[in-house]
CSV table of C-alpha atoms in Angstrom, one decimal:
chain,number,residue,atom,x,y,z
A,1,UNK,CA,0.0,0.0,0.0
A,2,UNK,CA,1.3,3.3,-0.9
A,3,UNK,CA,-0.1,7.2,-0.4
A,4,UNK,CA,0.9,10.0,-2.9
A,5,UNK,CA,-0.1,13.4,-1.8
A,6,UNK,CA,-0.5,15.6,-4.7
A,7,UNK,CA,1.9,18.6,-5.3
A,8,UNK,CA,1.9,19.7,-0.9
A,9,UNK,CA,1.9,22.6,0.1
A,10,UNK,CA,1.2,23.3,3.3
A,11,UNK,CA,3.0,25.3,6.1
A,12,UNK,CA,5.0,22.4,6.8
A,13,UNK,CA,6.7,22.8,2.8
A,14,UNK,CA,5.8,26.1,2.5
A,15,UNK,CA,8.8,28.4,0.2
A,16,UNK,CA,9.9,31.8,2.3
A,17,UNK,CA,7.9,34.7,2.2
A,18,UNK,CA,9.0,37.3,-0.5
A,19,UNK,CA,9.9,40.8,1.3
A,20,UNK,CA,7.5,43.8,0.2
A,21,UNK,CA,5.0,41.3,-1.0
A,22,UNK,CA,1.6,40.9,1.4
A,23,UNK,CA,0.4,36.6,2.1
A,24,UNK,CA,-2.9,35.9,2.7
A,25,UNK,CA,-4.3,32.3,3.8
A,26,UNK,CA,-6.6,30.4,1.5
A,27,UNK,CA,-7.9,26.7,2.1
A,28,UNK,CA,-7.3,24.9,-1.2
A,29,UNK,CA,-8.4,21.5,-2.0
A,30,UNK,CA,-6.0,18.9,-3.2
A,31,UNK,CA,-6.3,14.8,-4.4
A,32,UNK,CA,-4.5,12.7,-2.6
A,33,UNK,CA,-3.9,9.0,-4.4
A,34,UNK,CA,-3.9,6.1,-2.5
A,35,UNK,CA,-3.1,2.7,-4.1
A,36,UNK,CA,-3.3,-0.7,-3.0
A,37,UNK,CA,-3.1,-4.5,-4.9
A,38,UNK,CA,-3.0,-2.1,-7.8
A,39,UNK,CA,-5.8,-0.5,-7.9
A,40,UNK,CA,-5.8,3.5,-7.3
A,41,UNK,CA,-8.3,5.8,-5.7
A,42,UNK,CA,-8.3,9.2,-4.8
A,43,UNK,CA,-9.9,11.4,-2.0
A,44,UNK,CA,-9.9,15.3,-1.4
A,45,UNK,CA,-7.7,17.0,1.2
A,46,UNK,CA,-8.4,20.1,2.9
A,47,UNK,CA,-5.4,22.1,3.5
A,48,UNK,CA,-4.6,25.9,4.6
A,49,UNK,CA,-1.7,27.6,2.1
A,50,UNK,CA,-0.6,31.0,2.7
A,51,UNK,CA,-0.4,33.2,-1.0
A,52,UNK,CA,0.7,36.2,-2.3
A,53,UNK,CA,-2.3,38.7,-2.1
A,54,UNK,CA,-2.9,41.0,-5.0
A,55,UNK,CA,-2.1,44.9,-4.8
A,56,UNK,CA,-5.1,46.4,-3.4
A,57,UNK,CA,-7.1,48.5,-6.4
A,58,UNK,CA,-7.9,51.7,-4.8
A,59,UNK,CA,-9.4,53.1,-7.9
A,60,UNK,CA,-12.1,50.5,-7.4
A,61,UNK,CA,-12.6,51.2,-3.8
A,62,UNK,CA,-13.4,54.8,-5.0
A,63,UNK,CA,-15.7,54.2,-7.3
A,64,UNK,CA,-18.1,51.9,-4.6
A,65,UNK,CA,-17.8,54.3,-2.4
A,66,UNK,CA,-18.5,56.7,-4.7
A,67,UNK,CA,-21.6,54.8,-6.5
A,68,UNK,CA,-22.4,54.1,-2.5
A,69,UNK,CA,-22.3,57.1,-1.1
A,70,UNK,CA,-24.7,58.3,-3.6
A,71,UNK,CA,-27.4,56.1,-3.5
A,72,UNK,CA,-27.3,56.5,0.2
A,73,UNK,CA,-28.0,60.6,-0.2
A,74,UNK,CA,-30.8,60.0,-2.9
A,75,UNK,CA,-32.2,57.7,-0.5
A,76,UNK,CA,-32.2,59.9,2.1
A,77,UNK,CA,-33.7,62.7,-0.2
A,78,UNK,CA,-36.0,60.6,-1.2
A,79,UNK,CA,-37.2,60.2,2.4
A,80,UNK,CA,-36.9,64.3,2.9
A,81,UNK,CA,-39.2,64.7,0.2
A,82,UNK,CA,-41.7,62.8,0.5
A,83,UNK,CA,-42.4,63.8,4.0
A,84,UNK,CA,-42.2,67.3,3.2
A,85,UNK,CA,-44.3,66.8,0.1
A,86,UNK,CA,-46.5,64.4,1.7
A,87,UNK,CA,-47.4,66.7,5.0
A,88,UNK,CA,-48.6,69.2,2.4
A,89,UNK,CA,-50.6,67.8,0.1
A,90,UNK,CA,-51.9,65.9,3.4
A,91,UNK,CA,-54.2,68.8,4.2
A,92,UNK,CA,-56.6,68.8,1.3
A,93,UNK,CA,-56.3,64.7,0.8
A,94,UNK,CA,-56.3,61.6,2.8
A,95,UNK,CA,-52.4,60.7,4.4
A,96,UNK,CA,-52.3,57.6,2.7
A,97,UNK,CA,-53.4,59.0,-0.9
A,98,UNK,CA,-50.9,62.2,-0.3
A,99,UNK,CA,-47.5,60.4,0.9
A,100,UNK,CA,-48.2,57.8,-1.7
A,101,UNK,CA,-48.0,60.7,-4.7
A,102,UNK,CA,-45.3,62.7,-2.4
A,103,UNK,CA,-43.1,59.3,-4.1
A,104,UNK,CA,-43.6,60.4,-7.5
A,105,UNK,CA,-41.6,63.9,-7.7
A,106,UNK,CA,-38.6,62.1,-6.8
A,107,UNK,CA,-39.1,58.8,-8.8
A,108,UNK,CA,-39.7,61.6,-11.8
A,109,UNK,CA,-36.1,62.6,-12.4
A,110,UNK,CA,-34.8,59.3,-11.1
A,111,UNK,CA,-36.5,57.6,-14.0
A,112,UNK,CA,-34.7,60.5,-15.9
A,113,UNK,CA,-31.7,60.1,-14.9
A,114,UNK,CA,-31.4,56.3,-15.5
A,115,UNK,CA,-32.8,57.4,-18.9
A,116,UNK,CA,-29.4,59.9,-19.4
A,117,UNK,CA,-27.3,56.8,-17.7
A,118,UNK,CA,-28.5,54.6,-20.8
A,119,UNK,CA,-28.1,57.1,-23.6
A,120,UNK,CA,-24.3,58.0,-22.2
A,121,UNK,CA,-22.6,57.3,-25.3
A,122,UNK,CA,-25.4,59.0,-27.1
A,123,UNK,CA,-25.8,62.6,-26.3
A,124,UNK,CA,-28.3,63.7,-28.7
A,125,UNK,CA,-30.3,61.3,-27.8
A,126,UNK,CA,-29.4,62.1,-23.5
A,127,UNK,CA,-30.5,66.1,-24.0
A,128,UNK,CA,-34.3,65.4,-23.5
A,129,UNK,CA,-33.8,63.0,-21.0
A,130,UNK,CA,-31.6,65.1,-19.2
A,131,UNK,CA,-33.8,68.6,-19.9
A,132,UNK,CA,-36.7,66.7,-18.6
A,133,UNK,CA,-34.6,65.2,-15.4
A,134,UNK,CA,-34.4,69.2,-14.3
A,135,UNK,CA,-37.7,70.2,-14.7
A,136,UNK,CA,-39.2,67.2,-12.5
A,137,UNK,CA,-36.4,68.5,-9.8
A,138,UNK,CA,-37.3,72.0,-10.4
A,139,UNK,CA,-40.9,70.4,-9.2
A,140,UNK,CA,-39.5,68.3,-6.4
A,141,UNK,CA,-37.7,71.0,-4.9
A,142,UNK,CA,-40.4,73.8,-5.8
A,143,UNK,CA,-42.6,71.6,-3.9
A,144,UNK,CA,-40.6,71.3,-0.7
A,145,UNK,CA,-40.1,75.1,-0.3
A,146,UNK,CA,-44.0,75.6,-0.7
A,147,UNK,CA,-44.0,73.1,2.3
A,148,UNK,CA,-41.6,75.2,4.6
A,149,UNK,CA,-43.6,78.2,3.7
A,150,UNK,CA,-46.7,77.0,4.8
A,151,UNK,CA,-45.0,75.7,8.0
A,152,UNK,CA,-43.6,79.3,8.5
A,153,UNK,CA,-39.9,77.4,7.9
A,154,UNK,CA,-38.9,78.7,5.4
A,155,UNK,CA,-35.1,77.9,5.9
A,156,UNK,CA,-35.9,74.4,6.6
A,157,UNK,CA,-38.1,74.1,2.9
A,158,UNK,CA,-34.5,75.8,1.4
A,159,UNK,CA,-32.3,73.6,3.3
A,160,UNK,CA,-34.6,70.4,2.3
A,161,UNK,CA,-34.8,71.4,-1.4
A,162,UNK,CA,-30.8,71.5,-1.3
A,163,UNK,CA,-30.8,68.1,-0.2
A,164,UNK,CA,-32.7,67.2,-3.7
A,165,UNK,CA,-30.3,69.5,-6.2
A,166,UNK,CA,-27.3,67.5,-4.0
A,167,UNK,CA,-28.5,64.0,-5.0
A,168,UNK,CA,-29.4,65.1,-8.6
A,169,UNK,CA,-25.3,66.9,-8.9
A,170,UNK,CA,-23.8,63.6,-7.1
A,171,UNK,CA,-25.4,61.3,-10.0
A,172,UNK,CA,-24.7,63.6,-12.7
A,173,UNK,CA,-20.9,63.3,-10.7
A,174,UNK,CA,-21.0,59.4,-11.2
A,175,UNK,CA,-22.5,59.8,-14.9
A,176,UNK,CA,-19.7,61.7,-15.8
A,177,UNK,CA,-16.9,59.0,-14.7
A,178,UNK,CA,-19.0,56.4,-16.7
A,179,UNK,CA,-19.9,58.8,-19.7
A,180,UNK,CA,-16.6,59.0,-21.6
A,181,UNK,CA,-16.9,61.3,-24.5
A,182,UNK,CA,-16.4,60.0,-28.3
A,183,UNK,CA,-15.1,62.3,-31.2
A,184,UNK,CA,-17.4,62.2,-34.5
A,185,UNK,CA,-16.1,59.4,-36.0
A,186,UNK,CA,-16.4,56.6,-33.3
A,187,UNK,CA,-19.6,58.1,-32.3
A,188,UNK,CA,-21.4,57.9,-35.7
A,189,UNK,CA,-19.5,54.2,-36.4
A,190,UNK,CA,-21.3,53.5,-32.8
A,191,UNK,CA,-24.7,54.8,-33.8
A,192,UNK,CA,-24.5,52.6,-37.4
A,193,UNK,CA,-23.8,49.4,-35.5
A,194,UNK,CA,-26.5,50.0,-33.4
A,195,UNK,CA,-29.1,51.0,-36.1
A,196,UNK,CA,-27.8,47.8,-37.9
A,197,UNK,CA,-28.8,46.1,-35.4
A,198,UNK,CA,-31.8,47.3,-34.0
A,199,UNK,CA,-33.1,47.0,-37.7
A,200,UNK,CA,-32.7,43.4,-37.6
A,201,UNK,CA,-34.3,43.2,-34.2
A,202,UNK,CA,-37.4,45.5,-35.7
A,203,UNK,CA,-37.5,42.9,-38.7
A,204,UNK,CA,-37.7,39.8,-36.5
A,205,UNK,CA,-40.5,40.9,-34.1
A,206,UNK,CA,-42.6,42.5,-37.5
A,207,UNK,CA,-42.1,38.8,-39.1
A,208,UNK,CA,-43.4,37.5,-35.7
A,209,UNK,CA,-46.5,39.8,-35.9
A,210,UNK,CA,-47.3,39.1,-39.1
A,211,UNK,CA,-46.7,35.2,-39.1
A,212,UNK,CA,-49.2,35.7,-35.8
A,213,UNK,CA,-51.7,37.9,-37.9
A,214,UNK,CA,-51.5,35.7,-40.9
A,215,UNK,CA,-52.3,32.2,-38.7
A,216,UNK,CA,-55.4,33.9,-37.0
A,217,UNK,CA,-56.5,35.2,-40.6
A,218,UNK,CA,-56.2,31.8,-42.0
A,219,UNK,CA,-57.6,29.8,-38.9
A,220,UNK,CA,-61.0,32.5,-39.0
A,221,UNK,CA,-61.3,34.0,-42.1
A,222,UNK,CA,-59.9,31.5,-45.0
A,223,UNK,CA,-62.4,32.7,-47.3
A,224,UNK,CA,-59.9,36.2,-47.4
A,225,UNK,CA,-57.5,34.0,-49.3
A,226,UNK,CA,-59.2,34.6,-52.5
A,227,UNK,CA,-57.7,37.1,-54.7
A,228,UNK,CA,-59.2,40.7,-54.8
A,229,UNK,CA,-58.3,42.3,-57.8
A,230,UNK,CA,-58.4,46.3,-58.0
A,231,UNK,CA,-59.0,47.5,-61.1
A,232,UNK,CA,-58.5,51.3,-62.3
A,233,UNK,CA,-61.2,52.3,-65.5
A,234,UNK,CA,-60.1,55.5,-67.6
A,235,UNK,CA,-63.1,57.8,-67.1
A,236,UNK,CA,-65.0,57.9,-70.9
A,237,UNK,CA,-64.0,61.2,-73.0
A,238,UNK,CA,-67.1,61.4,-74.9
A,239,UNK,CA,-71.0,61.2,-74.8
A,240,UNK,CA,-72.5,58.2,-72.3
A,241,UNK,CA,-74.3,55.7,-74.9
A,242,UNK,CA,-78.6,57.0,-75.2
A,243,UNK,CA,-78.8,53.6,-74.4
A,244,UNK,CA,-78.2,53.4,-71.0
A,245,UNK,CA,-81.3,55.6,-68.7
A,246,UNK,CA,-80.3,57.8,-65.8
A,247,UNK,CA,-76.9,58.7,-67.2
A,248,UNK,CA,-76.0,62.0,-67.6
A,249,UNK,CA,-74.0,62.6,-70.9
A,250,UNK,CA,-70.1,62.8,-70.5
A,251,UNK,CA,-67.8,63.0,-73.3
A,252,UNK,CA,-66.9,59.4,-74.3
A,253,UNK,CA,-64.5,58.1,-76.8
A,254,UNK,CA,-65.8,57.7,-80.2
A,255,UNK,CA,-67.7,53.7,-80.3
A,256,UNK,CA,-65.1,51.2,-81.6
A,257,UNK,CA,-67.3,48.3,-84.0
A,258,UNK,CA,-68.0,45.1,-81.8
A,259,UNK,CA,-65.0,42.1,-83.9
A,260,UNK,CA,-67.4,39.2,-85.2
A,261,UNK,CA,-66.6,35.9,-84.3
A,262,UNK,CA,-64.7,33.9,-87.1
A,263,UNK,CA,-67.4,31.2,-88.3
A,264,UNK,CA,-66.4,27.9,-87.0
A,265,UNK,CA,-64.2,25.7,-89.3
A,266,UNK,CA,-66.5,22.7,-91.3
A,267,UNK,CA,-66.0,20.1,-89.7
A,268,UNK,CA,-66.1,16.9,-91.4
A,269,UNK,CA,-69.3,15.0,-91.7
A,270,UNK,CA,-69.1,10.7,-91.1
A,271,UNK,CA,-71.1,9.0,-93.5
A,272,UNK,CA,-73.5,7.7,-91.6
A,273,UNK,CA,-75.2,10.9,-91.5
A,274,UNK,CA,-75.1,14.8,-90.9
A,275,UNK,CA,-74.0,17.3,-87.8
A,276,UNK,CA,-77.0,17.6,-85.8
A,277,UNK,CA,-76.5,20.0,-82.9
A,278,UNK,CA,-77.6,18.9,-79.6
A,279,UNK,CA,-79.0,21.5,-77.1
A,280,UNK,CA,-78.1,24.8,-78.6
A,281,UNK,CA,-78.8,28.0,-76.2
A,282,UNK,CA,-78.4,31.2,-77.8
A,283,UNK,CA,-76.5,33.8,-76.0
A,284,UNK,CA,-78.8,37.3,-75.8
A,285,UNK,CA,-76.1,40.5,-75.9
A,286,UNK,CA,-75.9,42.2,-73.2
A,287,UNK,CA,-75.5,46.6,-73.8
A,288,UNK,CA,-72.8,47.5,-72.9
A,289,UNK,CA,-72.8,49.8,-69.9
A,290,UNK,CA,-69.9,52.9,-69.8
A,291,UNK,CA,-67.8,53.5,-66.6
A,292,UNK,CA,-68.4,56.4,-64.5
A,293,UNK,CA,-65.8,58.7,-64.3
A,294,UNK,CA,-63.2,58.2,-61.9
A,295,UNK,CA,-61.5,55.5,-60.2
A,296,UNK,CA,-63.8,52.5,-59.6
A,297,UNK,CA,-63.7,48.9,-58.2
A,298,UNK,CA,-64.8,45.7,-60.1
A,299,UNK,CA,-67.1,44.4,-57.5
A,300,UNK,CA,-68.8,40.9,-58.0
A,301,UNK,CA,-72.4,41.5,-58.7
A,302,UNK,CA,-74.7,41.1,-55.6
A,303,UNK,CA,-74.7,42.0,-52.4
A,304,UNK,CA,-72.0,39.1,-51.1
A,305,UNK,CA,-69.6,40.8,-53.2
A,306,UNK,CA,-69.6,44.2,-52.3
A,307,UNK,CA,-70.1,43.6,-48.6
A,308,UNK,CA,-66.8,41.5,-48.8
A,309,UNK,CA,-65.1,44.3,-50.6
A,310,UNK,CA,-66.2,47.1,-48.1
A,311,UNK,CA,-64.8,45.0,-45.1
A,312,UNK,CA,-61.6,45.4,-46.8
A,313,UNK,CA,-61.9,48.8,-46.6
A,314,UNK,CA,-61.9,49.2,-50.2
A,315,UNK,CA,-64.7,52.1,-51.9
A,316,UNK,CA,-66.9,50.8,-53.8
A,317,UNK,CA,-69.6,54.3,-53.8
A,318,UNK,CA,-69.9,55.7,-57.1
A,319,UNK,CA,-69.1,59.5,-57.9
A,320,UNK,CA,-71.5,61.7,-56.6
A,321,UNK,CA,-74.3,62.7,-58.8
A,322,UNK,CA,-74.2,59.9,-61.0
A,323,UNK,CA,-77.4,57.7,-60.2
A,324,UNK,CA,-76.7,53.6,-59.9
A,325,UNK,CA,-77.8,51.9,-62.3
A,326,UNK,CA,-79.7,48.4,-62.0
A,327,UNK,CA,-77.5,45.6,-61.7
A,328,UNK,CA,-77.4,43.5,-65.2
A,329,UNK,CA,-79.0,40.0,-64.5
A,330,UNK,CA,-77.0,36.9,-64.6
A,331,UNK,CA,-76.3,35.4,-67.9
A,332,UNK,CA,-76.7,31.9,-68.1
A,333,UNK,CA,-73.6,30.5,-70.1
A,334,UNK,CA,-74.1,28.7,-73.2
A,335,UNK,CA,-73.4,24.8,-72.9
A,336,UNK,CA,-70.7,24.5,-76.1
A,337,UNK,CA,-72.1,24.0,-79.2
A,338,UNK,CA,-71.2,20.7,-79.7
A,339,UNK,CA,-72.0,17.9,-82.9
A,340,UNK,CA,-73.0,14.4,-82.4
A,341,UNK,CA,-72.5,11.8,-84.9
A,342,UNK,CA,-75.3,9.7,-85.3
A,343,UNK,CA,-75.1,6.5,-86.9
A,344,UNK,CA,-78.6,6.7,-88.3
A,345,UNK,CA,-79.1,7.9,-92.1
A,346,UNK,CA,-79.0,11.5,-92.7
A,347,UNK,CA,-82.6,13.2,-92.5
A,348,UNK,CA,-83.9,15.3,-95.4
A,349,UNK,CA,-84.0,19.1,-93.7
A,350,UNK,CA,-86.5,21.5,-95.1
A,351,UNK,CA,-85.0,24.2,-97.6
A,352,UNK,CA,-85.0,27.6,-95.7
A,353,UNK,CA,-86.6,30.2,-97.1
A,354,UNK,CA,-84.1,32.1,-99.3
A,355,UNK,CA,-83.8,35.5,-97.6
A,356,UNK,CA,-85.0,38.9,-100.2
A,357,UNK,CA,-82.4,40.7,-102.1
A,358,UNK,CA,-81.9,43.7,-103.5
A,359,UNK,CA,-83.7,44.1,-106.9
A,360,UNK,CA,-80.9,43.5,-109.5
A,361,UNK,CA,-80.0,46.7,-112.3
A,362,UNK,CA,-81.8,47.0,-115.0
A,363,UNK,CA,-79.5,44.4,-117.5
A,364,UNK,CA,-77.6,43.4,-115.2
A,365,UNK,CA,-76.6,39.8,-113.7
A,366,UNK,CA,-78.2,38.8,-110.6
A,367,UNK,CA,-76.2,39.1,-107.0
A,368,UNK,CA,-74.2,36.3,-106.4
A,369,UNK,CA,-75.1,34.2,-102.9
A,370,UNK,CA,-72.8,34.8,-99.7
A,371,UNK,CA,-70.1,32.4,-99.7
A,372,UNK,CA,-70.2,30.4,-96.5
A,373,UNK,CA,-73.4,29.3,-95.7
A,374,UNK,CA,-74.6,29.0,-91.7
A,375,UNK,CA,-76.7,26.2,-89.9
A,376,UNK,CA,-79.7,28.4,-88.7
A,377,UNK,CA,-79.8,26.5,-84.9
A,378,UNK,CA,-76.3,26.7,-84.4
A,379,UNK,CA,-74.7,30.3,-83.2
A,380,UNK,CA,-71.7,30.8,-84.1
A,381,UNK,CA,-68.8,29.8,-80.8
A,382,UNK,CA,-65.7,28.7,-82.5
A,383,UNK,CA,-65.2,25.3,-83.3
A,384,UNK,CA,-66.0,22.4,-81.2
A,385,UNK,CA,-63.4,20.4,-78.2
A,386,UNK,CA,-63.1,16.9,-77.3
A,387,UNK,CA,-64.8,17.5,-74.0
A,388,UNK,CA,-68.0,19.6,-75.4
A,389,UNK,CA,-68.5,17.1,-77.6
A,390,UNK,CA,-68.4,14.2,-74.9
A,391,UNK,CA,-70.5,16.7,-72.8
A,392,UNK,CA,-73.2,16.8,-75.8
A,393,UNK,CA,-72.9,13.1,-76.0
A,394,UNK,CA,-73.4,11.8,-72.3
A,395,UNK,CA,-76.4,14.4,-72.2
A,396,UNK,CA,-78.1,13.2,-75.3
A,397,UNK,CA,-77.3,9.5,-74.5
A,398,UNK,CA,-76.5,8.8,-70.8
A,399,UNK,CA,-76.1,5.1,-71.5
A,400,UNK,CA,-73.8,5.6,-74.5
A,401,UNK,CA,-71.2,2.7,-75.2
A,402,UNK,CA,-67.7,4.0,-74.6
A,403,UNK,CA,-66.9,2.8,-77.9
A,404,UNK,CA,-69.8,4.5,-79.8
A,405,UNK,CA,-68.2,7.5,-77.7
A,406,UNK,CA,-65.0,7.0,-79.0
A,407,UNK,CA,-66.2,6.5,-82.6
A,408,UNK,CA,-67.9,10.0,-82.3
A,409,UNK,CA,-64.4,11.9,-81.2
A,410,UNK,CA,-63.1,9.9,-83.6
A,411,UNK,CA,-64.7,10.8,-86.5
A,412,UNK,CA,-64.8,14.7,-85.4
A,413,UNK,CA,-60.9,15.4,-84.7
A,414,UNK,CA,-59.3,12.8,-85.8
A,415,UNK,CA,-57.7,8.9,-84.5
A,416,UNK,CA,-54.9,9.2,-82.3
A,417,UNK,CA,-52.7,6.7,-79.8
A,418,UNK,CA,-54.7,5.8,-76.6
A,419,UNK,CA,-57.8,7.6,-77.7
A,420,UNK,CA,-60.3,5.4,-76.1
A,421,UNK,CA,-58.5,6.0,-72.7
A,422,UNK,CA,-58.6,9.4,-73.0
A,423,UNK,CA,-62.4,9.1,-73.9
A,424,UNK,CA,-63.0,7.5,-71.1
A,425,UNK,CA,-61.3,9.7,-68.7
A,426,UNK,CA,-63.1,12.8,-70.3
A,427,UNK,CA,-66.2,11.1,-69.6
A,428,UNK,CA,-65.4,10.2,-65.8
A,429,UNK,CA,-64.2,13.6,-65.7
A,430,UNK,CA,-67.1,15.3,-66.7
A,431,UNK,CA,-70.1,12.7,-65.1
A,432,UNK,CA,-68.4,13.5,-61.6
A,433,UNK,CA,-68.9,17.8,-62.2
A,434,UNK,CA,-72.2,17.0,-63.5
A,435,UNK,CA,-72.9,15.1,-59.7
């Protein structure tokens, strides 16, 4: 068995005391190994060293005692005060009530001053701080000399103001040990760092807000994710159309022509028969109705509409003066014109009536016949699509044989690879909208 003190040093090994230099004792832990069949453990000793002590930092003293020394006199100023302020306000008000806002002349330019301690390194931004500290001492201590007055003590209200402007000059004392002054340069790099950085801080808590707003938006009110679209009409230059009643007539751009609508492309007739169209609905125009003048917002027609747009907060009046006109009622939309093929043989239509002409010259050959001819039932809506014409099928024929269906596409635009699939998903498509 064998003990192995680590590194000793107590008084018994202690080195000679250094002249000029000042010891103090300090209990220090050490491990002490102990070790036995070969195995080693270790347990902590106690022992009492003597060490060199550090020079004593006077500069430090001073400034505790300092710091000290002045919270100690606002303390007692505090106290002064609020006596003095309290016994006069105490005879037009309860005790309680007047000692209680006695507190707040001092805690004013307290709350200053640790507003100027903050701002040290900043004095553009310490001058209303620090104007503002002197005015609520100019208060404090205004206060205490009404109090002697009143008391026939005058001296004493003098004396106890003093004891306010002598706390307020000792912390303006301990500022100015703290508040080292900066030329322009450091000063301004200072402030840019700082506005760096309070920018990012201003960024993070806005992203907070708004992530915050836009959760509670979403959780109450999704139906304010659909787009509203603003939309800014030029005011018209030239007369209102006579066609709308109510208007009063504004100048309004000279009427541009309404463009006609290509006629639809012949489509290829099977032989089994000709294009009958299934379940035409003619479209009736609808006039159409100038903008006021000024600014306006596309509203949805009805009342859901415009009551969602005002709790935006967007307008949606009219200009005064100009009356409102009727709402235009809802057009129904055409189903597409669509052709189905049927395999039955063609029908003999009745001849239309030829339509009168001008009377021909005297000697002169007749007037020729237009050259494209129009089916009288069908209006005239661009050329058919795969899924109009499956539309028009399914309708006319809900029990319709996917391949008949197929032969019907097939024979309007065409064979192509995988057509029957794509028949048949058209068609699931379109039976599940019509559920």
């Amino acid at each position: 068995m064998s003990t192995t003190k680590g590194n000793p040093v107590s008084d018994d090994n202690q080195q000679p005391d250094i002249p000029g230099l000042r010891y103090v004792k300090r209990r220090v832990t050490e491990w002490e190994a102990t070790t036995l069949d070969g195995e080693t453990t270790y347990r902590p000793v106690e022992r009492t060293v003597r060490v060199p002590a550090p020079p004593r930092d006077w500069d430090a003293l001073l400034v505790r005692a300092m710091i000290g020394g002045t919270v100690l006199v606002t303390a007692l100023s505090l106290a002064w005060s609020t006596d003095s302020i309290g016994d006069l306000l105490a005879r037009s008000a309860d005790p309680w009530a007047a000692y209680a806002v006695a507190v707040i002349f001092d805690l004013a330019w307290l709350t200053c001053q640790a507003r100027e301690w903050l701002d040290r390194r900043d004095p553009g931004r310490a001058r209303i701080p620090r104007a503002l500290g002197y005015v609520a001492l100019a208060g404090t201590m205004a206060a205490i000399i009404a109090h002697g007055h009143v008391e026939d003590e005058l001296t004493s209200g003098l004396v106890g103001a003093g004891i306010s402007a002598l706390a307020k000059a000792m912390w303006i004392n301990v500022l100015g040990y703290y508040a080292v002054p900066l030329d322009e340069g450091m000063a301004h790099h200072l402030l840019t760092r700082r506005r760096r950085i309070s920018v990012k801080l201003a960024l993070g808590a806005e992203r907070r807000q708004l992530a915050a707003m836009e959760a509670h938006q979403r959780l109450l009110y999704p139906q304010l994710d659909q787009d509203v679209q603003v939309e800014r009409e030029e005011a018209p230059a030239g007369p209102v159309s006579p066609g709308v009643p109510g208007v009063p007539s504004v100048s309004a751009p000279a009427p541009v022509p309404p463009v006609q609508a290509a006629p639809p492309a012949p489509v290829a007739a099977p032989v089994e028969g000709p294009a009958v169209p299934v379940s035409p609905q003619a479209t009736p125009p609808v006039p159409p109705v100038s903008a006021p003048a000024g600014d306006a917002v596309s509203a949805p027609v009805g009342d859901t509409g415009t009551s969602f747009l005002k709790s935006l907060g967007l307008n949606v009046a009219r200009p005064t003066g100009v009356p409102v006109s009727a709402p235009a009622p809802p057009v129904a939309t055409p189903d597409p014109v669509m052709y189905q093929r049927a395999h039955v043989p063609p029908a003999t239509a009745a001849p239309a009536a030829p339509a009168p002409s001008a009377p021909a010259p005297a000697g002169g050959p007749a007037p020729a016949a237009p050259a494209t001819a129009h089916h009288p039932g069908v209006p005239v809506l661009g050329e058919p699509t795969k899924s109009g014409l499956i539309r028009a099928a399914v309708k006319a024929d809900p029990s319709i044989s996917l391949d008949d269906l197929t032969d019907q596409v097939r024979d309007a635009f065409g064979d192509k690879k995988d057509l029957r699939k794509d028949v048949g998903r058209l068609r699931r498509r379109i039976e599940k909208e019509a559920s």
